[in-house]
Each structure stands twice: as C-alpha cells, then as structure tokens.
Amino acid sequence: MYNSSITGLGYYVPDNIITNNDLTQWMDTNDEWIQERTGIKERRWIDPKTDDTTSSMGAKAAKIAIERAGLTKDDIDFIIFATLSPDMYFPGGGVRVQDMLGMPTIGALDIRNQCSGFIYALSVADQFIKTGMYKNILVIGSENHSGGLDRSTRGRGVTVIFGDGAGAAVLSRSEEEGKGILSSHLHAEGKHANELALAGPSTGRWIPEIMEANDPEDISYFPYMNGQFVFKHAVVRFSEAIVEGLKANNLEKEDIDMLIPHQANLRIAQFIQKKFGLADDKVYNNIQKYGNTTAASVIIALTEAWEEGKINRGDLVVLAAFGSGFTWGSVVLRW
Ligand code: UT7
C-alpha cells in the first residue's frame, strides 16, 4: 500500500461581492439577522456577464493546484469533481475540466454528495492512490449556487447562506510513512434526504410536468432546507465524524493543529470548537467572506489556511463536513 498526500492546492472565487445589504434589493432581510444567525458578511455570486461556471471555476482552481504541485496537466492520472450544481444536468463537471485544461483521455468521475462532496472525493482519491492505481489525482469542489436561488423574500432562509466558488487539490502518491491522509470516514442517513434538497426538475418531476401544471406556488426547482432540523443534526454528526477520525488514529483532541469544518454556519463551527476545547487559531473559518459554498467550502478554507501559513509540515489537520443527504464525514491528515 502507498500513502497519499496533498501536493498542490488552489481556489478561485468570482470577483462579484454580494454584501448582506446588497441582498435587500431583492428580499426582506438585513445584515444584523444574517450575521447573527450565520456569521456571513458577504458572499461571491457569479456575475452573469462573465464566463464563470461551475466547471470553469473548477478548472481555474485546478490550474493553480497543479502548478503548485510542481506538475503539468499531463501528469494527472484521474479527475474527481464534486458539485451539486453542475453546468448541465449531464454530463458532469469532471469531463469539462478535462477539456478546458486540455488534458489527455484520463478518467473523470463526478461526486454527488453536496456539502460533504469534497470529503467523499478526497476519500475516493485516497483509495485509488493507496492501491497503486493512480499517482496523481485532481480533486475539485465547485459550486454555482447563485444561478438557482430564490431571490425573493420567500427564499431568504436559504438564499442568504449560499455562495459561489471552487477549490482544488492534487493528491499524490507518497513514500513517506505517517504523512498525508491517515484515514477518511464517510457516512450517510438517507431517511433525511428531503430535509435539504432540490426536488425538481428531476426524473421524478420532469420539466414538461412542471410546465403543464403551471403552478405559481410550485417552487420545487429552488433548494429547500429545514434549517433548524439540519442544524441540530449537523452539530451531532460533525462531532461524531471528528471523534471517529481521532480514534481511528489513536489521537486526542489536543493533537489537532487545524480543524477545517465545512462552512455551513459560523455558529456550528463555534459549537464544535467549544466542544473540543480548541483555541481560535486551531479552527479555520471563512464563511464570513464566502458564505456556504457546499462542495467547495472545505477545499477553499484548506487552501486559504495553508496560504496564510496556518498549516505547517507535521501538523495534524482534520477536515469535517455535514450536509444534504444527509451525508457527513471526516479526513485526518498529517501535513
Ligand atoms: O451546509 C449544509 C448544512 N446546512 C446547515 O447546517 C444549515 C443549518 N441551519 C442553519 O444554519 C439555520 O437554521 C439557518 C441560518 C438556516 C436559519 O437560522 P434559524 O435561526 O434556524 O432561523 P429560522 O429559520 O428558525 O427563522 C427564524 C426567523 C423566522 O421568522 P419568524 O417565523 O420567527 O417570524 C424567519 O422567517 O427568521 C426569519 N428569517 C429571516 N429574517 C431575515 C429567515 N431567514 C431570514 C433572513 N432575513 N434571511
């Protein structure tokens, strides 16, 4: 068995900043409510006049990650792309990134695990590297939420939370013992699938059916979230995933040098921080700037933390996420 470690990181967010006050042009909301309940001050939403899409943002982040890994596009053996907002219903974003970066005919896999998409993607990549099948895998998380949100007051409970952006990592084969990904832990509880979901259009509710019904009350094409229900499950599952990761490696919470939680709500991250007794410099949050970017959130935060010099060689880094599905999980890394 080989080891796998992250050799390159990159992220890309659209230039267009939408502050909490900017949202009031569309809906009845206010800066105070949003900051108090979520911690968010602003988010990036794609300017439709630009050519940013889920795939193109992913490709931009990927380019940076590949370069920082000291590799070229031709060194990449496989692409894993996590998103809930692909450019098209099908095909997914992985094949588009392959084309945009001019890569050879390597395999491209899309992951549909929403907020825990990047954790799942990294875990899949880790297995391919550990078995020796691939040497360098490009792992991307990217989201274009802004194109599909209800900007009226009706949608405010969901819309104010989400932002656009992309992050990418190169996971490479490593010969160093005890370095890189130590373990990953994946979970799901499908009975709560409808608590955070976008129901239509889908094969269960296809476009002609929606058009024929012509029901102005039908908002099944906007994301739905049972916020408080999701919140309550999130705090429990986040904690479980972190404990599981530590236990699997005979580590204690005191061993954590950096926790990167999925950026769902600053209150959730603060709850976890308190529960594990972690100092402020051991938990990285950037939801204030970007909102919740779903599959991109963990990898954007990891990249920023690393760029800011907050992650150093030998550090124990824990990534954890929870979201729609419900799905959740953690990855434990020795940097
Ligand atoms: O990333 C995947 C995982 N996602 C999460 O973990 C998110 C978990 N959930 C949450 O973070 C929170 O539930 C939210 C931030 C989504 C909502 O916060 P909340 O404290 O649960 O608020 P609420 O939905 O219970 O709404 C409280 C009030 C309601 O008014 P009434 O009924 O008390 O009069 C809402 O209508 O706040 C109102 N409200 C708003 N007011 C101003 C809801 N959204 C807004 C808004 N601006 N944007």
mmCIF file of C-alpha atoms and ligand atoms in Angstrom:
data_model
loop_
_atom_site.group_PDB
_atom_site.id
_atom_site.type_symbol
_atom_site.label_atom_id
_atom_site.label_comp_id
_atom_site.label_asym_id
_atom_site.label_seq_id
_atom_site.Cartn_x
_atom_site.Cartn_y
_atom_site.Cartn_z
ATOM 1 C CA MET A 1 0.000 0.000 0.000
ATOM 2 C CA TYR A 2 1.140 3.502 -0.811
ATOM 3 C CA ASN A 3 0.468 6.739 1.075
ATOM 4 C CA SER A 4 -1.248 9.742 -0.438
ATOM 5 C CA SER A 5 -0.588 13.367 0.371
ATOM 6 C CA ILE A 6 -1.797 16.724 -0.873
ATOM 7 C CA THR A 7 0.896 18.252 -3.066
ATOM 8 C CA GLY A 8 -0.990 21.210 -4.535
ATOM 9 C CA LEU A 9 -3.859 23.463 -3.507
ATOM 10 C CA GLY A 10 -5.750 26.215 -5.310
ATOM 11 C CA TYR A 11 -9.015 28.105 -5.205
ATOM 12 C CA TYR A 12 -10.975 30.532 -7.315
ATOM 13 C CA VAL A 13 -13.936 32.717 -6.368
ATOM 14 C CA PRO A 14 -15.825 35.110 -8.656
ATOM 15 C CA ASP A 15 -14.920 38.823 -8.294
ATOM 16 C CA ASN A 16 -18.534 39.840 -7.727
ATOM 17 C CA ILE A 17 -19.051 40.503 -3.991
ATOM 18 C CA ILE A 18 -22.639 40.496 -2.687
ATOM 19 C CA THR A 19 -22.866 42.011 0.794
ATOM 20 C CA ASN A 20 -25.752 41.347 3.151
ATOM 21 C CA ASN A 21 -27.010 44.851 2.394
ATOM 22 C CA ASP A 22 -26.916 44.103 -1.347
ATOM 23 C CA LEU A 23 -29.418 41.280 -0.753
ATOM 24 C CA THR A 24 -32.038 43.767 0.460
ATOM 25 C CA GLN A 25 -32.593 44.891 -3.146
ATOM 26 C CA TRP A 26 -34.297 41.521 -3.766
ATOM 27 C CA MET A 27 -35.704 40.395 -0.420
ATOM 28 C CA ASP A 28 -36.740 41.461 3.046
ATOM 29 C CA THR A 29 -33.627 40.687 5.072
ATOM 30 C CA ASN A 30 -30.958 42.585 6.935
ATOM 31 C CA ASP A 31 -27.269 42.479 7.792
ATOM 32 C CA GLU A 32 -27.924 42.032 11.511
ATOM 33 C CA TRP A 33 -30.085 38.899 11.080
ATOM 34 C CA ILE A 34 -27.670 37.272 8.654
ATOM 35 C CA GLN A 35 -24.537 37.971 10.708
ATOM 36 C CA GLU A 36 -26.143 36.950 13.989
ATOM 37 C CA ARG A 37 -27.623 33.672 12.692
ATOM 38 C CA THR A 38 -24.882 32.611 10.271
ATOM 39 C CA GLY A 39 -21.746 34.754 10.666
ATOM 40 C CA ILE A 40 -21.870 35.648 6.969
ATOM 41 C CA LYS A 41 -20.963 39.215 5.943
ATOM 42 C CA GLU A 42 -20.700 38.738 2.198
ATOM 43 C CA ARG A 43 -20.509 36.066 -0.461
ATOM 44 C CA ARG A 44 -19.384 35.824 -4.102
ATOM 45 C CA TRP A 45 -22.047 35.372 -6.747
ATOM 46 C CA ILE A 46 -21.073 34.855 -10.365
ATOM 47 C CA ASP A 47 -21.629 37.931 -12.496
ATOM 48 C CA PRO A 48 -23.661 36.546 -15.435
ATOM 49 C CA LYS A 49 -21.663 38.812 -17.753
ATOM 50 C CA THR A 50 -18.535 36.741 -17.050
ATOM 51 C CA ASP A 51 -17.807 33.242 -18.339
ATOM 52 C CA ASP A 52 -17.620 31.723 -14.843
ATOM 53 C CA THR A 53 -19.455 28.413 -14.489
ATOM 54 C CA THR A 54 -19.137 25.548 -12.041
ATOM 55 C CA SER A 55 -16.728 23.801 -14.419
ATOM 56 C CA SER A 56 -14.702 26.844 -15.449
ATOM 57 C CA MET A 57 -14.207 27.927 -11.832
ATOM 58 C CA GLY A 58 -13.133 24.361 -11.050
ATOM 59 C CA ALA A 59 -10.677 24.469 -13.957
ATOM 60 C CA LYS A 60 -9.208 27.771 -12.727
ATOM 61 C CA ALA A 61 -8.691 26.396 -9.207
ATOM 62 C CA ALA A 62 -7.273 23.169 -10.671
ATOM 63 C CA LYS A 63 -4.705 25.013 -12.766
ATOM 64 C CA ILE A 64 -3.299 26.682 -9.638
ATOM 65 C CA ALA A 65 -3.252 23.400 -7.683
ATOM 66 C CA ILE A 66 -1.453 21.513 -10.467
ATOM 67 C CA GLU A 67 1.161 24.259 -10.805
ATOM 68 C CA ARG A 68 1.755 24.367 -7.046
ATOM 69 C CA ALA A 69 2.183 20.583 -7.039
ATOM 70 C CA GLY A 70 5.065 21.148 -9.456
ATOM 71 C CA LEU A 71 3.225 19.103 -12.081
ATOM 72 C CA THR A 72 1.731 19.691 -15.506
ATOM 73 C CA LYS A 73 -1.747 18.732 -16.691
ATOM 74 C CA ASP A 74 -0.229 15.678 -18.385
ATOM 75 C CA ASP A 75 0.959 14.286 -15.027
ATOM 76 C CA ILE A 76 -2.609 13.972 -13.731
ATOM 77 C CA ASP A 77 -3.989 10.400 -13.899
ATOM 78 C CA PHE A 78 -7.602 10.952 -12.864
ATOM 79 C CA ILE A 79 -10.131 13.708 -12.078
ATOM 80 C CA ILE A 80 -12.712 13.689 -9.294
ATOM 81 C CA PHE A 81 -15.210 16.552 -9.371
ATOM 82 C CA ALA A 82 -17.648 17.232 -6.522
ATOM 83 C CA THR A 83 -20.642 19.523 -7.022
ATOM 84 C CA LEU A 84 -24.398 19.817 -6.545
ATOM 85 C CA SER A 85 -24.612 22.482 -9.236
ATOM 86 C CA PRO A 86 -23.150 21.093 -12.472
ATOM 87 C CA ASP A 87 -23.258 23.266 -15.606
ATOM 88 C CA MET A 88 -25.732 20.781 -17.067
ATOM 89 C CA TYR A 89 -27.969 18.029 -15.747
ATOM 90 C CA PHE A 90 -25.489 15.767 -17.519
ATOM 91 C CA PRO A 91 -22.624 15.308 -18.231
ATOM 92 C CA GLY A 92 -20.854 16.366 -15.041
ATOM 93 C CA GLY A 93 -18.040 18.824 -14.405
ATOM 94 C CA GLY A 94 -15.096 16.417 -14.468
ATOM 95 C CA VAL A 95 -15.145 15.898 -18.220
ATOM 96 C CA ARG A 96 -15.468 19.636 -18.797
ATOM 97 C CA VAL A 97 -12.422 20.402 -16.671
ATOM 98 C CA GLN A 98 -10.516 17.739 -18.590
ATOM 99 C CA ASP A 99 -11.412 19.509 -21.835
ATOM 100 C CA MET A 100 -10.818 23.045 -20.519
ATOM 101 C CA LEU A 101 -7.332 22.151 -19.289
ATOM 102 C CA GLY A 102 -6.508 20.226 -22.492
ATOM 103 C CA MET A 103 -5.825 17.010 -20.598
ATOM 104 C CA PRO A 104 -5.411 13.565 -22.182
ATOM 105 C CA THR A 105 -8.199 10.960 -22.050
ATOM 106 C CA ILE A 106 -7.867 10.215 -18.343
ATOM 107 C CA GLY A 107 -10.932 9.139 -16.373
ATOM 108 C CA ALA A 108 -13.220 11.736 -14.811
ATOM 109 C CA LEU A 109 -15.637 10.964 -12.001
ATOM 110 C CA ASP A 110 -18.343 13.225 -10.564
ATOM 111 C CA ILE A 111 -19.359 13.021 -6.914
ATOM 112 C CA ARG A 112 -22.898 13.946 -5.785
ATOM 113 C CA ASN A 113 -22.563 14.448 -2.054
ATOM 114 C CA GLN A 114 -23.339 18.135 -1.603
ATOM 115 C CA CYS A 115 -21.672 19.704 1.466
ATOM 116 C CA SER A 116 -19.612 16.593 2.149
ATOM 117 C CA GLY A 117 -18.745 16.237 -1.544
ATOM 118 C CA PHE A 118 -15.111 17.196 -1.116
ATOM 119 C CA ILE A 119 -14.625 14.833 1.842
ATOM 120 C CA TYR A 120 -16.093 11.970 -0.211
ATOM 121 C CA ALA A 121 -13.997 12.983 -3.240
ATOM 122 C CA LEU A 122 -10.778 13.092 -1.253
ATOM 123 C CA SER A 123 -11.542 9.709 0.293
ATOM 124 C CA VAL A 124 -12.161 8.122 -3.128
ATOM 125 C CA ALA A 125 -8.935 9.644 -4.460
ATOM 126 C CA ASP A 126 -7.055 8.311 -1.419
ATOM 127 C CA GLN A 127 -8.216 4.750 -2.139
ATOM 128 C CA PHE A 128 -7.083 4.945 -5.783
ATOM 129 C CA ILE A 129 -3.646 6.166 -4.683
ATOM 130 C CA LYS A 130 -3.245 3.719 -1.799
ATOM 131 C CA THR A 131 -3.958 0.736 -4.049
ATOM 132 C CA GLY A 132 -1.375 1.952 -6.553
ATOM 133 C CA MET A 133 -3.846 2.512 -9.387
ATOM 134 C CA TYR A 134 -3.011 6.217 -9.827
ATOM 135 C CA LYS A 135 -0.141 8.513 -8.834
ATOM 136 C CA ASN A 136 -1.653 11.987 -9.120
ATOM 137 C CA ILE A 137 -5.347 12.756 -8.821
ATOM 138 C CA LEU A 138 -7.005 16.126 -9.298
ATOM 139 C CA VAL A 139 -9.777 16.574 -6.728
ATOM 140 C CA ILE A 140 -12.132 19.520 -7.278
ATOM 141 C CA GLY A 141 -15.089 21.001 -5.399
ATOM 142 C CA SER A 142 -17.008 23.729 -7.209
ATOM 143 C CA GLU A 143 -20.417 25.363 -6.927
ATOM 144 C CA ASN A 144 -22.519 27.896 -8.771
ATOM 145 C CA HIS A 145 -25.387 28.418 -6.336
ATOM 146 C CA SER A 146 -26.362 31.916 -7.363
ATOM 147 C CA GLY A 147 -27.848 30.805 -10.675
ATOM 148 C CA GLY A 148 -30.526 28.721 -8.947
ATOM 149 C CA LEU A 149 -31.580 30.546 -5.780
ATOM 150 C CA ASP A 150 -34.958 32.124 -4.989
ATOM 151 C CA ARG A 151 -34.048 35.794 -4.583
ATOM 152 C CA SER A 152 -37.497 36.789 -3.320
ATOM 153 C CA THR A 153 -38.329 37.055 0.402
ATOM 154 C CA ARG A 154 -39.846 33.571 0.141
ATOM 155 C CA GLY A 155 -36.370 32.095 -0.345
ATOM 156 C CA ARG A 156 -34.435 34.193 2.165
ATOM 157 C CA GLY A 157 -33.920 31.387 4.713
ATOM 158 C CA VAL A 158 -31.788 29.544 2.156
ATOM 159 C CA THR A 159 -30.617 32.144 -0.343
ATOM 160 C CA VAL A 160 -28.641 34.383 2.019
ATOM 161 C CA ILE A 161 -26.452 31.457 3.064
ATOM 162 C CA PHE A 162 -25.046 30.247 -0.237
ATOM 163 C CA GLY A 163 -22.099 31.496 -2.273
ATOM 164 C CA ASP A 164 -20.192 30.517 -5.413
ATOM 165 C CA GLY A 165 -16.598 29.348 -5.717
ATOM 166 C CA ALA A 166 -14.214 26.480 -6.361
ATOM 167 C CA GLY A 167 -11.211 24.787 -4.820
ATOM 168 C CA ALA A 168 -8.881 22.033 -5.987
ATOM 169 C CA ALA A 169 -6.235 19.732 -4.577
ATOM 170 C CA VAL A 170 -3.724 17.421 -6.185
ATOM 171 C CA LEU A 171 -3.417 14.189 -4.235
ATOM 172 C CA SER A 172 -0.188 12.349 -4.992
ATOM 173 C CA ARG A 173 1.476 9.059 -4.172
ATOM 174 C CA SER A 174 3.952 9.473 -1.341
ATOM 175 C CA GLU A 175 6.612 7.155 0.015
ATOM 176 C CA GLU A 176 6.750 8.920 3.398
ATOM 177 C CA GLU A 177 5.306 6.864 6.264
ATOM 178 C CA GLY A 178 2.820 8.564 8.547
ATOM 179 C CA LYS A 179 2.377 11.569 6.255
ATOM 180 C CA GLY A 180 -0.599 12.619 4.161
ATOM 181 C CA ILE A 181 -4.085 11.151 4.542
ATOM 182 C CA LEU A 182 -4.157 8.964 7.650
ATOM 183 C CA SER A 183 -7.808 7.964 7.361
ATOM 184 C CA SER A 184 -11.188 9.010 5.995
ATOM 185 C CA HIS A 185 -14.646 8.289 7.380
ATOM 186 C CA LEU A 186 -17.846 8.508 5.361
ATOM 187 C CA HIS A 187 -21.468 8.334 6.485
ATOM 188 C CA ALA A 188 -24.991 8.862 5.194
ATOM 189 C CA GLU A 189 -28.548 8.740 6.516
ATOM 190 C CA GLY A 190 -30.885 8.738 3.538
ATOM 191 C CA LYS A 191 -34.070 8.916 5.554
ATOM 192 C CA HIS A 192 -33.442 12.662 5.870
ATOM 193 C CA ALA A 193 -32.870 13.175 2.145
ATOM 194 C CA ASN A 194 -35.831 15.543 1.778
ATOM 195 C CA GLU A 195 -34.802 17.887 4.590
ATOM 196 C CA LEU A 196 -32.252 19.652 2.392
ATOM 197 C CA ALA A 197 -32.966 19.047 -1.247
ATOM 198 C CA LEU A 198 -33.838 20.371 -4.661
ATOM 199 C CA ALA A 199 -36.725 18.206 -5.869
ATOM 200 C CA GLY A 200 -37.392 19.420 -9.368
ATOM 201 C CA PRO A 201 -36.660 19.376 -12.182
ATOM 202 C CA SER A 202 -35.735 15.751 -11.825
ATOM 203 C CA THR A 203 -36.793 12.459 -13.315
ATOM 204 C CA GLY A 204 -39.414 12.328 -10.550
ATOM 205 C CA ARG A 205 -40.721 15.714 -11.591
ATOM 206 C CA TRP A 206 -39.652 16.435 -15.125
ATOM 207 C CA ILE A 207 -39.870 19.808 -16.880
ATOM 208 C CA PRO A 208 -42.947 19.121 -19.093
ATOM 209 C CA GLU A 209 -44.861 18.104 -15.958
ATOM 210 C CA ILE A 210 -43.877 21.311 -14.163
ATOM 211 C CA MET A 211 -44.770 23.411 -17.234
ATOM 212 C CA GLU A 212 -48.114 21.692 -17.687
ATOM 213 C CA ALA A 213 -49.047 22.241 -14.035
ATOM 214 C CA ASN A 214 -48.124 25.930 -14.477
ATOM 215 C CA ASP A 215 -48.450 26.383 -10.726
ATOM 216 C CA PRO A 216 -47.050 29.725 -9.495
ATOM 217 C CA GLU A 217 -46.798 28.223 -5.994
ATOM 218 C CA ASP A 218 -44.536 25.431 -7.237
ATOM 219 C CA ILE A 219 -41.042 26.258 -6.069
ATOM 220 C CA SER A 220 -39.658 22.730 -6.287
ATOM 221 C CA TYR A 221 -36.895 23.997 -8.582
ATOM 222 C CA PHE A 222 -35.418 26.038 -5.703
ATOM 223 C CA PRO A 223 -33.437 24.408 -2.909
ATOM 224 C CA TYR A 224 -35.423 23.584 0.228
ATOM 225 C CA MET A 225 -33.898 23.388 3.696
ATOM 226 C CA ASN A 226 -35.467 22.550 7.034
ATOM 227 C CA GLY A 227 -32.902 24.829 8.696
ATOM 228 C CA GLN A 228 -33.301 24.020 12.368
ATOM 229 C CA PHE A 229 -33.587 20.281 11.723
ATOM 230 C CA VAL A 230 -30.413 20.352 9.629
ATOM 231 C CA PHE A 231 -28.640 22.456 12.261
ATOM 232 C CA LYS A 232 -29.430 20.005 15.069
ATOM 233 C CA HIS A 233 -28.148 17.031 13.087
ATOM 234 C CA ALA A 234 -25.089 18.945 11.877
ATOM 235 C CA VAL A 235 -23.677 19.649 15.333
ATOM 236 C CA VAL A 236 -24.034 15.984 16.343
ATOM 237 C CA ARG A 237 -22.656 14.459 13.146
ATOM 238 C CA PHE A 238 -19.749 16.908 12.860
ATOM 239 C CA SER A 239 -18.639 15.918 16.362
ATOM 240 C CA GLU A 240 -19.048 12.193 15.673
ATOM 241 C CA ALA A 241 -17.003 12.406 12.473
ATOM 242 C CA ILE A 242 -14.152 14.214 14.229
ATOM 243 C CA VAL A 243 -14.122 11.792 17.180
ATOM 244 C CA GLU A 244 -14.168 8.826 14.783
ATOM 245 C CA GLY A 245 -11.193 10.230 12.862
ATOM 246 C CA LEU A 246 -9.181 10.827 16.019
ATOM 247 C CA LYS A 247 -9.981 7.410 17.496
ATOM 248 C CA ALA A 248 -9.014 5.597 14.309
ATOM 249 C CA ASN A 249 -5.532 7.080 14.639
ATOM 250 C CA ASN A 250 -5.176 6.827 18.426
ATOM 251 C CA LEU A 251 -5.171 10.611 18.675
ATOM 252 C CA GLU A 252 -6.729 13.011 21.167
ATOM 253 C CA LYS A 253 -8.493 16.305 20.540
ATOM 254 C CA GLU A 254 -5.376 18.047 21.926
ATOM 255 C CA ASP A 255 -3.445 16.649 18.947
ATOM 256 C CA ILE A 256 -5.464 18.705 16.434
ATOM 257 C CA ASP A 257 -3.366 21.521 14.966
ATOM 258 C CA MET A 258 -6.010 22.700 12.494
ATOM 259 C CA LEU A 259 -9.674 21.832 12.130
ATOM 260 C CA ILE A 260 -11.283 22.819 8.844
ATOM 261 C CA PRO A 261 -15.044 22.444 9.213
ATOM 262 C CA HIS A 262 -17.388 22.712 6.251
ATOM 263 C CA GLN A 263 -18.538 26.338 6.287
ATOM 264 C CA ALA A 264 -22.280 25.848 6.867
ATOM 265 C CA ASN A 265 -22.853 28.289 9.708
ATOM 266 C CA LEU A 266 -20.349 30.049 11.980
ATOM 267 C CA ARG A 267 -22.472 29.043 14.974
ATOM 268 C CA ILE A 268 -21.991 25.352 14.098
ATOM 269 C CA ALA A 269 -18.216 25.800 13.811
ATOM 270 C CA GLN A 270 -18.098 27.699 17.104
ATOM 271 C CA PHE A 271 -20.146 24.991 18.824
ATOM 272 C CA ILE A 272 -17.678 22.343 17.619
ATOM 273 C CA GLN A 273 -14.697 24.485 18.617
ATOM 274 C CA LYS A 274 -16.065 24.851 22.138
ATOM 275 C CA LYS A 275 -16.992 21.183 22.408
ATOM 276 C CA PHE A 276 -13.458 20.099 21.507
ATOM 277 C CA GLY A 277 -11.840 22.900 23.547
ATOM 278 C CA LEU A 278 -9.878 24.185 20.557
ATOM 279 C CA ALA A 279 -8.126 27.574 20.603
ATOM 280 C CA ASP A 280 -9.143 30.161 17.978
ATOM 281 C CA ASP A 281 -6.029 29.524 15.888
ATOM 282 C CA LYS A 282 -6.878 25.818 15.584
ATOM 283 C CA VAL A 283 -10.152 26.244 13.706
ATOM 284 C CA TYR A 284 -10.305 27.949 10.318
ATOM 285 C CA ASN A 285 -13.432 29.799 9.225
ATOM 286 C CA ASN A 286 -14.021 31.929 6.150
ATOM 287 C CA ILE A 287 -17.816 31.743 5.912
ATOM 288 C CA GLN A 288 -17.791 35.466 6.756
ATOM 289 C CA LYS A 289 -16.394 36.177 3.253
ATOM 290 C CA TYR A 290 -17.829 33.412 1.097
ATOM 291 C CA GLY A 291 -20.992 32.039 2.710
ATOM 292 C CA ASN A 292 -21.620 28.329 2.275
ATOM 293 C CA THR A 293 -20.020 27.108 -0.962
ATOM 294 C CA THR A 294 -21.080 23.487 -0.345
ATOM 295 C CA ALA A 295 -18.639 21.070 -2.066
ATOM 296 C CA ALA A 296 -16.100 23.892 -2.457
ATOM 297 C CA SER A 297 -16.141 25.091 1.146
ATOM 298 C CA VAL A 298 -13.663 22.703 2.793
ATOM 299 C CA ILE A 299 -11.134 22.946 -0.018
ATOM 300 C CA ILE A 300 -11.329 26.756 -0.281
ATOM 301 C CA ALA A 301 -10.858 27.006 3.506
ATOM 302 C CA LEU A 302 -7.991 24.487 3.495
ATOM 303 C CA THR A 303 -6.258 26.381 0.691
ATOM 304 C CA GLU A 304 -6.649 29.752 2.404
ATOM 305 C CA ALA A 305 -5.443 28.403 5.751
ATOM 306 C CA TRP A 306 -2.375 26.938 4.039
ATOM 307 C CA GLU A 307 -1.729 30.142 2.043
ATOM 308 C CA GLU A 308 -1.878 32.146 5.282
ATOM 309 C CA GLY A 309 0.828 29.928 6.793
ATOM 310 C CA LYS A 310 -1.558 28.420 9.337
ATOM 311 C CA ILE A 311 -0.773 24.843 8.299
ATOM 312 C CA ASN A 312 2.803 23.660 8.533
ATOM 313 C CA ARG A 313 4.724 20.458 7.964
ATOM 314 C CA GLY A 314 3.943 17.843 10.588
ATOM 315 C CA ASP A 315 0.616 19.445 11.601
ATOM 316 C CA LEU A 316 -2.396 17.266 12.257
ATOM 317 C CA VAL A 317 -5.225 18.582 10.090
ATOM 318 C CA VAL A 318 -8.821 17.397 10.400
ATOM 319 C CA LEU A 319 -11.385 18.108 7.685
ATOM 320 C CA ALA A 320 -15.060 17.535 8.524
ATOM 321 C CA ALA A 321 -18.348 18.128 6.738
ATOM 322 C CA PHE A 322 -22.068 17.530 7.025
ATOM 323 C CA GLY A 323 -24.888 18.269 4.632
ATOM 324 C CA SER A 324 -27.669 17.235 2.305
ATOM 325 C CA GLY A 325 -28.356 13.519 2.054
ATOM 326 C CA PHE A 326 -27.744 13.598 4.961
ATOM 327 C CA THR A 327 -24.114 12.808 4.299
ATOM 328 C CA TRP A 328 -21.140 13.539 6.509
ATOM 329 C CA GLY A 329 -17.571 12.535 7.097
ATOM 330 C CA SER A 330 -14.021 13.452 8.048
ATOM 331 C CA VAL A 331 -10.492 13.172 6.723
ATOM 332 C CA VAL A 332 -7.464 13.125 9.050
ATOM 333 C CA LEU A 333 -4.156 14.276 7.563
ATOM 334 C CA ARG A 334 -0.594 14.646 8.742
ATOM 335 C CA TRP A 335 0.753 17.614 6.732
HETATM 336 O O1 UT7 B 1 -24.427 23.166 4.510
HETATM 337 C C1 UT7 B 1 -25.358 22.156 4.758
HETATM 338 C C2 UT7 B 1 -25.767 22.156 6.136
HETATM 339 N N1 UT7 B 1 -26.519 23.341 6.418
HETATM 340 C C3 UT7 B 1 -26.621 23.758 7.652
HETATM 341 O O2 UT7 B 1 -26.026 23.177 8.524
HETATM 342 C C4 UT7 B 1 -27.523 24.910 7.949
HETATM 343 C C5 UT7 B 1 -28.234 24.670 9.237
HETATM 344 N N2 UT7 B 1 -29.231 25.643 9.558
HETATM 345 C C6 UT7 B 1 -28.943 26.946 9.833
HETATM 346 O O3 UT7 B 1 -27.815 27.356 9.727
HETATM 347 C C7 UT7 B 1 -30.049 27.832 10.343
HETATM 348 O O4 UT7 B 1 -31.189 27.055 10.612
HETATM 349 C C8 UT7 B 1 -30.425 28.978 9.362
HETATM 350 C C9 UT7 B 1 -29.285 30.003 9.310
HETATM 351 C C10 UT7 B 1 -30.702 28.428 8.002
HETATM 352 C C11 UT7 B 1 -31.667 29.706 9.844
HETATM 353 O O5 UT7 B 1 -31.460 30.213 11.147
HETATM 354 P P1 UT7 B 1 -32.540 29.907 12.287
HETATM 355 O O6 UT7 B 1 -32.006 30.540 13.492
HETATM 356 O O7 UT7 B 1 -32.774 28.436 12.312
HETATM 357 O O8 UT7 B 1 -33.797 30.717 11.795
HETATM 358 P P2 UT7 B 1 -35.249 30.214 11.382
HETATM 359 O O9 UT7 B 1 -35.230 29.510 10.092
HETATM 360 O O10 UT7 B 1 -35.842 29.482 12.557
HETATM 361 O O11 UT7 B 1 -36.024 31.562 11.216
HETATM 362 C C12 UT7 B 1 -36.239 32.464 12.331
HETATM 363 C C13 UT7 B 1 -36.953 33.683 11.829
HETATM 364 C C14 UT7 B 1 -38.222 33.386 11.044
HETATM 365 O O12 UT7 B 1 -39.158 34.384 11.344
HETATM 366 P P3 UT7 B 1 -40.324 34.118 12.414
HETATM 367 O O13 UT7 B 1 -41.087 32.929 11.871
HETATM 368 O O14 UT7 B 1 -39.632 33.812 13.710
HETATM 369 O O15 UT7 B 1 -41.079 35.401 12.409
HETATM 370 C C15 UT7 B 1 -37.780 33.544 9.600
HETATM 371 O O16 UT7 B 1 -38.844 33.900 8.754
HETATM 372 O O17 UT7 B 1 -36.102 34.441 10.945
HETATM 373 C C16 UT7 B 1 -36.789 34.673 9.700
HETATM 374 N N3 UT7 B 1 -35.804 34.651 8.625
HETATM 375 C C17 UT7 B 1 -35.138 35.733 8.208
HETATM 376 N N4 UT7 B 1 -35.197 37.034 8.583
HETATM 377 C C18 UT7 B 1 -34.387 37.898 7.949
HETATM 378 C C19 UT7 B 1 -35.376 33.574 7.921
HETATM 379 N N5 UT7 B 1 -34.430 33.960 7.034
HETATM 380 C C20 UT7 B 1 -34.280 35.299 7.194
HETATM 381 C C21 UT7 B 1 -33.460 36.242 6.565
HETATM 382 N N6 UT7 B 1 -33.531 37.532 6.980
HETATM 383 N N7 UT7 B 1 -32.582 35.910 5.596
#
